[in-house]
Coordinates of C-alpha atoms in Angstrom, one line a residue:
M1 CA 11.6 -5.5 -2.1
S2 CA 8.1 -6.7 -1.1
G3 CA 5.1 -5.3 -2.0
G4 CA 4.8 -3.1 1.1
T5 CA 2.8 -3.2 4.2
V6 CA -0.4 -2.3 4.6
V7 CA -1.0 0.4 7.4
F8 CA -4.1 2.2 8.5
E9 CA -4.2 5.6 9.3
P10 CA -6.4 7.1 11.8
R11 CA -6.8 10.7 11.2
D12 CA -9.0 9.6 8.4
G13 CA -9.7 6.1 9.1
M14 CA -8.4 5.3 5.8
Y15 CA -5.5 1.9 5.3
R16 CA -2.1 2.9 2.9
L17 CA 0.3 0.8 1.3
V18 CA 3.9 1.8 2.3
V19 CA 6.9 0.7 0.6
N20 CA 10.3 0.6 1.5
G21 CA 8.8 3.3 4.1
T22 CA 7.5 5.4 1.4
P23 CA 3.1 5.8 1.0
L24 CA 2.6 4.5 -2.5
E25 CA 1.2 7.6 -3.9
G26 CA -1.6 8.2 -7.0
E27 CA -0.7 11.9 -7.6
P28 CA 2.7 13.1 -6.6
G29 CA 2.0 13.9 -3.3
Q30 CA -1.3 12.2 -2.5
P31 CA -1.1 8.6 -1.0
L32 CA -3.3 6.1 -2.1
R33 CA -6.2 5.3 0.4
F34 CA -8.1 2.4 0.5
E35 CA -11.2 2.2 2.7
T36 CA -10.7 -1.5 3.8
A37 CA -7.9 -3.3 4.9
A38 CA -9.0 -6.2 1.9
E39 CA -8.6 -3.6 -0.6
A40 CA -4.8 -2.5 0.4
E41 CA -3.7 -6.3 0.7
R42 CA -5.4 -7.2 -2.9
V43 CA -3.2 -4.1 -4.8
R44 CA -0.4 -5.0 -2.5
D45 CA -0.6 -8.7 -3.4
S46 CA -1.6 -7.6 -7.4
R47 CA 2.3 -5.9 -6.6
E48 CA 4.0 -8.4 -5.4
Q49 CA 3.2 -11.0 -8.4
L50 CA 3.9 -8.2 -11.0
F51 CA 7.5 -7.4 -9.5
G52 CA 7.9 -10.0 -7.6
S53 CA 9.1 -10.3 -3.8
R54 CA 12.8 -10.5 -3.1
R55 CA 12.9 -10.1 0.6

């Protein structure tokens, strides 16, 4: 498992964090959105530290 992949969504100009093929959600059905890639990468890195990186 990895912490996820940062993906840019051109429809709204925001970044998403995709984990195992599914956008990470804040609320059910509502993907977390980040204004910058750096913000999404920080969350991804935190998830990797919290859950470990098993690739």
